[in-house]
Structure formats: C-alpha cells, structure tokens
Amino acid sequence: MSTVNRLNIVRESLAYWRIIINNPPLNLFDPWMFAELNALMDDIEKDKDLKVVVFESTDEDFFMNHHDVVNRNVIPDQPGAAPFFYHWPTFVTRLAQSSVISIAKVRGRARAQGFEFALACDMRFASRERAKFALIEVGGSSIPGGGGVEWLSALVGRSRALEIVCGADDFDADLAERYGFINRALPDAELDAYVDGFAERMSRFEKRALETGKKMVNARAGVPSEGELWTSNHILHGVDLWPEAQKAFTKLTAAGFGKVGDFELNMGERLGDKS
C-alpha cells in the first residue's frame, strides 16, 4: 500500500494487523489519510488470512481528530484518493460490513469525524486517563453528518444520543463505558496489553466463524445502512451553507480551530464558554 505516513501497518501475524495513525501535529482527518484508509480497505478485503485489525495512534493527545477544513477538497495523487467529504459513507459502510473484526484503541481525543470513525469500528477500548470523545458539530452551528447520529442512537438510546450530539461536549472513557458507546475503559498502563491480547486471541479463531458472528450481530444491532449514512451526509452539506454556520466557523477559526494550542486540547470546554 502506498503511504505518506498517515497510516503505518504493523503486521503482528498473518491474521492480526495494527494500523498506526500518525498525522502530526493534531491527527487531523485529511484527504491523504482518507486515501490511505481507502487503500487499506482494499488490502483488507483482498486478504484471505487477515481476521483482526486494531487502529491506534502515535499521539497520546489525539486518536483521530476532526477533518482538515483547509485541505478537505484536495484530491491527492495517490491510490485510494477520493473527495472524502462526499465518499465517507461508502468507506464506513465497508469498514462496518468487512469480514475482518475492527477495533479502535483510543488514547487521546476522538472528535467529530474521528469519533465517527471509532464508532464505525466493531469495538472500542479506551484509556481511562487520556481518552476523550466528542461530536463537536452543533457547537459550531453544524450537525454530525458522518454517522455519529446513527451509531449513537443504536448504542446509547435517544436521550443520551441527544445529550452527546446537542451538548457537543467531551466525554471521558469512564462515562463512555457507562453510556455504552465503548466496550471498556481501562487504565492507560493496561490498555495496550489488554487490546493486544484480545486481538491476538480472536486472530487464532476460524475466520468464517468470526465473519458469520459479525454478520449476525450486525443484522440485529441496528447497524446503519449506507443509504441512511448518505442521508445524514446530504443534510450536513446543506447545513454548512447556513449563515449561522459560516459565522460560527469564522469564530472557531479565530479561537484556534485546527491549530496547535489550548482550543484543540480543550474544545469541549471552550465551545461552552459564555463569551
């Protein structure tokens, strides 16, 4: 797979890969990362031996962040390139319906598109000390359009989904576990060993059994269809044209959105400022 260092594959075995997210300084979701994710999905779908993939980050502060607003319309000259703002529903549907079990090992912030990516994975395990989750969009006069509404409604129910979506605040791992949108909150020092051991355990099982088990759970668990995801994506495109959304984006940019600093580290708190 061609790489520009947003993703690096560590092949622990034929059956188990770790995918390392590395896009400093903020792990923004940009077109180059999306191209690599699409190419990765091609590799995953072609591999007859692969059973488990774990996504993790080199950055202790950011697992995967919101999208890169500056470069979001760039189409890179590399395999897998596509306008991610318009092709995201297809990608997350491929991930959710893949024959491979996907795990998000979250250390740091998973916000907006990064949170939606983690939700599209089959399981999520998070650092008790370092993980934070947020759908920030309503705080910027927009709405989540990448599946966050659909995944959370199925996982946590209507009222808690409304709290997460409309409150636009950070949720730590303990509360995420209590609400049910992650599998477990673990002490940071134990996270790597636990997830690695769990993934390795599954990788020793028969692939057809894992794949069939996942298909059966997907059919009963309210996994959103690609059509439902496209509907939210289409609504988002309209919302971003609202005058109040344009005004909010200007304010967010002035506050430090997409730049290294306090605003990105403490966005949930800062979006709730009275000023």
Short mmCIF file of C-alpha atoms in Angstrom, two decimals:
data_model
loop_
_atom_site.label_atom_id
_atom_site.label_comp_id
_atom_site.label_asym_id
_atom_site.label_seq_id
_atom_site.Cartn_x
_atom_site.Cartn_y
_atom_site.Cartn_z
CA MET A 1 0.00 0.00 0.00
CA SER A 2 1.28 3.44 -0.88
CA THR A 3 1.74 5.57 2.21
CA VAL A 4 2.55 9.17 3.03
CA ASN A 5 2.93 8.31 6.71
CA ARG A 6 -0.61 8.96 7.89
CA LEU A 7 -1.07 5.23 8.44
CA ASN A 8 1.52 2.57 9.08
CA ILE A 9 0.76 -1.14 9.15
CA VAL A 10 2.37 -3.37 11.74
CA ARG A 11 1.71 -6.99 10.77
CA GLU A 12 1.78 -8.82 14.08
CA SER A 13 0.85 -12.02 12.22
CA LEU A 14 -0.91 -13.07 9.04
CA ALA A 15 -4.21 -12.77 10.92
CA TYR A 16 -3.65 -9.63 13.03
CA TRP A 17 -2.57 -6.14 11.94
CA ARG A 18 -2.13 -2.95 13.94
CA ILE A 19 -2.82 0.25 12.00
CA ILE A 20 -0.89 3.19 13.45
CA ILE A 21 -2.40 6.64 12.85
CA ASN A 22 0.32 9.27 12.54
CA ASN A 23 -0.59 12.71 11.18
CA PRO A 24 1.09 15.30 13.41
CA PRO A 25 0.61 17.69 14.97
CA LEU A 26 -3.14 17.16 15.57
CA ASN A 27 -4.02 13.92 13.75
CA LEU A 28 -6.49 15.85 11.62
CA PHE A 29 -8.54 13.76 9.22
CA ASP A 30 -7.28 14.97 5.85
CA PRO A 31 -7.56 13.78 2.21
CA TRP A 32 -4.25 11.93 2.41
CA MET A 33 -5.40 9.94 5.43
CA PHE A 34 -8.67 9.14 3.67
CA ALA A 35 -6.80 7.94 0.57
CA GLU A 36 -4.72 5.62 2.73
CA LEU A 37 -7.80 4.33 4.55
CA ASN A 38 -9.46 3.51 1.22
CA ALA A 39 -6.32 1.73 0.04
CA LEU A 40 -6.17 -0.09 3.38
CA MET A 41 -9.76 -1.29 2.94
CA ASP A 42 -8.80 -2.66 -0.48
CA ASP A 43 -5.97 -4.60 1.16
CA ILE A 44 -8.21 -5.82 4.00
CA GLU A 45 -10.93 -7.06 1.64
CA LYS A 46 -8.43 -8.94 -0.55
CA ASP A 47 -6.54 -10.63 2.28
CA LYS A 48 -7.83 -14.16 2.94
CA ASP A 49 -5.80 -14.62 6.13
CA LEU A 50 -6.50 -11.35 7.95
CA LYS A 51 -9.03 -11.57 10.78
CA VAL A 52 -8.44 -8.62 13.16
CA VAL A 53 -7.24 -5.02 12.75
CA VAL A 54 -6.57 -2.60 15.60
CA PHE A 55 -6.45 1.16 14.96
CA GLU A 56 -4.32 3.20 17.33
CA SER A 57 -2.41 6.49 17.41
CA THR A 58 1.16 7.57 17.98
CA ASP A 59 -0.17 10.77 19.59
CA GLU A 60 -1.26 10.47 23.24
CA ASP A 61 -3.36 13.63 22.89
CA PHE A 62 -5.23 12.77 19.67
CA PHE A 63 -6.52 9.40 18.46
CA MET A 64 -8.18 10.82 15.33
CA ASN A 65 -9.38 14.39 15.10
CA HIS A 66 -11.99 16.34 13.14
CA HIS A 67 -11.49 16.83 9.41
CA ASP A 68 -8.93 19.22 7.99
CA VAL A 69 -11.06 22.16 6.86
CA VAL A 70 -8.20 23.80 4.96
CA ASN A 71 -7.44 20.84 2.70
CA ARG A 72 -10.74 18.98 2.67
CA ASN A 73 -11.32 19.47 -1.09
CA VAL A 74 -7.84 18.38 -2.17
CA ILE A 75 -7.69 15.11 -4.11
CA PRO A 76 -4.23 13.58 -3.60
CA ASP A 77 -2.31 11.89 -6.40
CA GLN A 78 -2.14 8.50 -4.70
CA PRO A 79 -4.06 5.20 -4.53
CA GLY A 80 -7.43 5.44 -2.81
CA ALA A 81 -7.84 9.16 -3.42
CA ALA A 82 -11.42 10.45 -3.40
CA PRO A 83 -13.19 13.59 -2.09
CA PHE A 84 -13.66 12.38 1.49
CA PHE A 85 -16.39 14.87 2.30
CA TYR A 86 -18.60 13.09 -0.24
CA HIS A 87 -17.36 9.47 -0.05
CA TRP A 88 -17.18 8.95 3.70
CA PRO A 89 -20.49 6.96 3.95
CA THR A 90 -19.18 4.36 1.50
CA PHE A 91 -15.94 3.94 3.45
CA VAL A 92 -17.51 3.48 6.89
CA THR A 93 -20.04 1.04 5.42
CA ARG A 94 -17.16 -1.01 4.01
CA LEU A 95 -15.48 -0.98 7.41
CA ALA A 96 -18.61 -1.95 9.33
CA GLN A 97 -19.53 -4.74 6.90
CA SER A 98 -15.99 -6.05 6.41
CA SER A 99 -15.25 -9.71 7.10
CA VAL A 100 -12.49 -8.52 9.45
CA ILE A 101 -13.07 -7.52 13.10
CA SER A 102 -12.01 -3.88 13.63
CA ILE A 103 -11.04 -2.39 17.00
CA ALA A 104 -10.40 1.25 17.89
CA LYS A 105 -7.86 1.53 20.72
CA VAL A 106 -8.46 5.11 21.81
CA ARG A 107 -5.82 7.07 23.63
CA GLY A 108 -6.34 10.80 23.26
CA ARG A 109 -9.17 12.75 21.67
CA ALA A 110 -11.59 11.26 19.16
CA ARG A 111 -13.63 14.20 17.94
CA ALA A 112 -16.18 14.74 15.16
CA GLN A 113 -15.06 12.62 12.19
CA GLY A 114 -12.52 10.88 14.41
CA PHE A 115 -15.29 9.87 16.84
CA GLU A 116 -17.44 8.71 13.93
CA PHE A 117 -14.55 6.60 12.67
CA ALA A 118 -14.19 4.96 16.09
CA LEU A 119 -17.95 4.32 16.18
CA ALA A 120 -17.79 2.62 12.78
CA CYS A 121 -15.23 0.15 14.13
CA ASP A 122 -16.66 -3.04 15.60
CA MET A 123 -15.33 -2.42 19.11
CA ARG A 124 -13.79 0.42 21.10
CA PHE A 125 -11.44 0.24 24.10
CA ALA A 126 -10.18 3.45 25.68
CA SER A 127 -7.63 4.87 28.08
CA ARG A 128 -9.27 5.93 31.32
CA GLU A 129 -6.79 8.77 31.80
CA ARG A 130 -6.31 10.01 28.25
CA ALA A 131 -9.34 9.28 26.05
CA LYS A 132 -11.99 11.88 25.23
CA PHE A 133 -14.89 11.60 22.80
CA ALA A 134 -16.96 14.42 21.32
CA LEU A 135 -19.29 15.26 18.49
CA ILE A 136 -18.49 18.96 18.38
CA GLU A 137 -20.51 19.95 15.33
CA VAL A 138 -23.58 21.51 16.98
CA GLY A 139 -21.21 23.72 18.99
CA GLY A 140 -20.12 25.15 15.63
CA SER A 141 -23.70 25.58 14.32
CA SER A 142 -23.44 22.43 12.21
CA ILE A 143 -24.55 18.80 12.65
CA PRO A 144 -22.76 15.42 12.65
CA GLY A 145 -23.08 14.04 9.13
CA GLY A 146 -20.72 11.08 9.15
CA GLY A 147 -22.74 8.50 11.05
CA GLY A 148 -22.42 9.73 14.61
CA VAL A 149 -26.17 10.21 15.00
CA GLU A 150 -26.94 6.74 13.63
CA TRP A 151 -24.30 4.84 15.60
CA LEU A 152 -25.00 6.57 18.89
CA SER A 153 -28.78 6.23 18.63
CA ALA A 154 -28.30 2.46 18.28
CA LEU A 155 -25.69 2.21 21.04
CA VAL A 156 -26.95 4.55 23.77
CA GLY A 157 -30.60 5.35 23.03
CA ARG A 158 -32.43 8.53 22.13
CA SER A 159 -31.91 10.68 25.23
CA ARG A 160 -28.21 10.02 25.63
CA ALA A 161 -27.64 10.41 21.89
CA LEU A 162 -29.29 13.84 22.14
CA GLU A 163 -27.05 14.70 25.09
CA ILE A 164 -23.91 13.79 23.15
CA VAL A 165 -24.97 15.38 19.84
CA CYS A 166 -26.60 18.57 21.11
CA GLY A 167 -24.31 19.09 24.13
CA ALA A 168 -21.18 18.98 21.92
CA ASP A 169 -19.04 18.25 24.98
CA ASP A 170 -16.14 15.91 25.76
CA PHE A 171 -16.92 12.52 27.32
CA ASP A 172 -14.20 10.65 29.17
CA ALA A 173 -13.71 6.90 28.95
CA ASP A 174 -15.49 6.06 32.20
CA LEU A 175 -18.66 7.86 31.13
CA ALA A 176 -18.35 6.43 27.62
CA GLU A 177 -18.29 2.93 29.11
CA ARG A 178 -21.25 3.73 31.37
CA TYR A 179 -23.25 5.07 28.40
CA GLY A 180 -22.30 2.07 26.28
CA PHE A 181 -20.51 3.55 23.28
CA ILE A 182 -17.20 1.92 24.20
CA ASN A 183 -16.63 -1.66 25.31
CA ARG A 184 -14.30 -0.92 28.22
CA ALA A 185 -12.41 1.89 29.92
CA LEU A 186 -9.00 0.64 31.01
CA PRO A 187 -6.12 2.19 32.94
CA ASP A 188 -3.74 3.68 30.39
CA ALA A 189 -0.90 1.44 31.53
CA GLU A 190 -3.04 -1.65 30.84
CA LEU A 191 -4.68 -0.61 27.56
CA ASP A 192 -2.05 -1.87 25.11
CA ALA A 193 -1.60 -5.28 26.69
CA TYR A 194 -5.33 -5.85 27.03
CA VAL A 195 -6.22 -4.94 23.45
CA ASP A 196 -3.23 -6.78 22.01
CA GLY A 197 -4.10 -9.92 23.98
CA PHE A 198 -7.76 -9.74 22.98
CA ALA A 199 -6.97 -9.18 19.30
CA GLU A 200 -4.40 -11.97 19.27
CA ARG A 201 -6.92 -14.32 20.91
CA MET A 202 -9.52 -13.64 18.21
CA SER A 203 -6.90 -13.99 15.48
CA ARG A 204 -6.46 -17.66 16.45
CA PHE A 205 -10.14 -18.45 15.76
CA GLU A 206 -11.52 -19.55 12.39
CA LYS A 207 -12.17 -16.65 10.05
CA ARG A 208 -15.53 -17.94 8.80
CA ALA A 209 -16.80 -18.21 12.34
CA LEU A 210 -15.71 -14.64 13.16
CA GLU A 211 -17.19 -13.30 9.93
CA THR A 212 -20.51 -15.09 10.39
CA GLY A 213 -20.74 -13.99 14.03
CA LYS A 214 -20.18 -10.38 12.98
CA LYS A 215 -22.81 -10.60 10.22
CA MET A 216 -25.37 -12.00 12.65
CA VAL A 217 -24.73 -9.28 15.23
CA ASN A 218 -24.79 -6.56 12.55
CA ALA A 219 -28.20 -7.77 11.37
CA ARG A 220 -29.66 -7.45 14.86
CA ALA A 221 -27.83 -4.47 16.35
CA GLY A 222 -29.11 -1.56 14.28
CA VAL A 223 -26.01 -1.02 12.14
CA PRO A 224 -26.91 1.90 9.83
CA SER A 225 -27.26 1.28 6.13
CA GLU A 226 -25.18 3.16 3.59
CA GLY A 227 -28.38 4.91 2.47
CA GLU A 228 -29.03 6.23 5.98
CA LEU A 229 -25.46 7.50 6.18
CA TRP A 230 -25.80 9.24 2.83
CA THR A 231 -28.96 10.98 4.06
CA SER A 232 -27.08 12.49 7.03
CA ASN A 233 -24.16 13.39 4.78
CA HIS A 234 -26.53 15.22 2.40
CA ILE A 235 -28.15 17.13 5.28
CA LEU A 236 -24.70 18.19 6.51
CA HIS A 237 -23.85 19.72 3.13
CA GLY A 238 -26.94 21.91 3.36
CA VAL A 239 -26.36 22.87 6.99
CA ASP A 240 -22.82 24.05 6.27
CA LEU A 241 -24.29 26.67 3.94
CA TRP A 242 -26.36 28.24 6.72
CA PRO A 243 -25.30 31.84 7.53
CA GLU A 244 -25.01 30.94 11.21
CA ALA A 245 -22.72 28.03 10.35
CA GLN A 246 -20.48 30.33 8.33
CA LYS A 247 -20.39 32.82 11.20
CA ALA A 248 -19.59 30.09 13.73
CA PHE A 249 -16.79 28.72 11.56
CA THR A 250 -15.16 32.16 11.42
CA LYS A 251 -15.35 32.38 15.22
CA LEU A 252 -13.94 28.88 15.69
CA THR A 253 -11.06 29.59 13.34
CA ALA A 254 -10.18 32.75 15.26
CA ALA A 255 -10.26 30.77 18.51
CA GLY A 256 -7.72 28.24 17.22
CA PHE A 257 -9.72 25.54 15.45
CA GLY A 258 -7.32 23.28 13.54
CA LYS A 259 -4.24 24.81 15.15
CA VAL A 260 -1.94 23.55 17.89
CA GLY A 261 -2.97 25.06 21.19
CA ASP A 262 -5.43 25.23 24.07
CA PHE A 263 -8.57 25.36 21.93
CA GLU A 264 -7.92 22.00 20.27
CA LEU A 265 -6.93 20.38 23.56
CA ASN A 266 -9.97 21.68 25.47
CA MET A 267 -12.54 22.14 22.74
CA GLY A 268 -15.48 20.69 24.65
CA GLU A 269 -14.99 23.19 27.46
CA ARG A 270 -14.22 26.09 25.15
CA LEU A 271 -17.30 25.53 22.98
CA GLY A 272 -19.36 26.04 26.13
CA ASP A 273 -17.74 29.38 27.02
CA LYS A 274 -20.23 32.17 27.71
CA SER A 275 -18.20 34.67 25.71
#
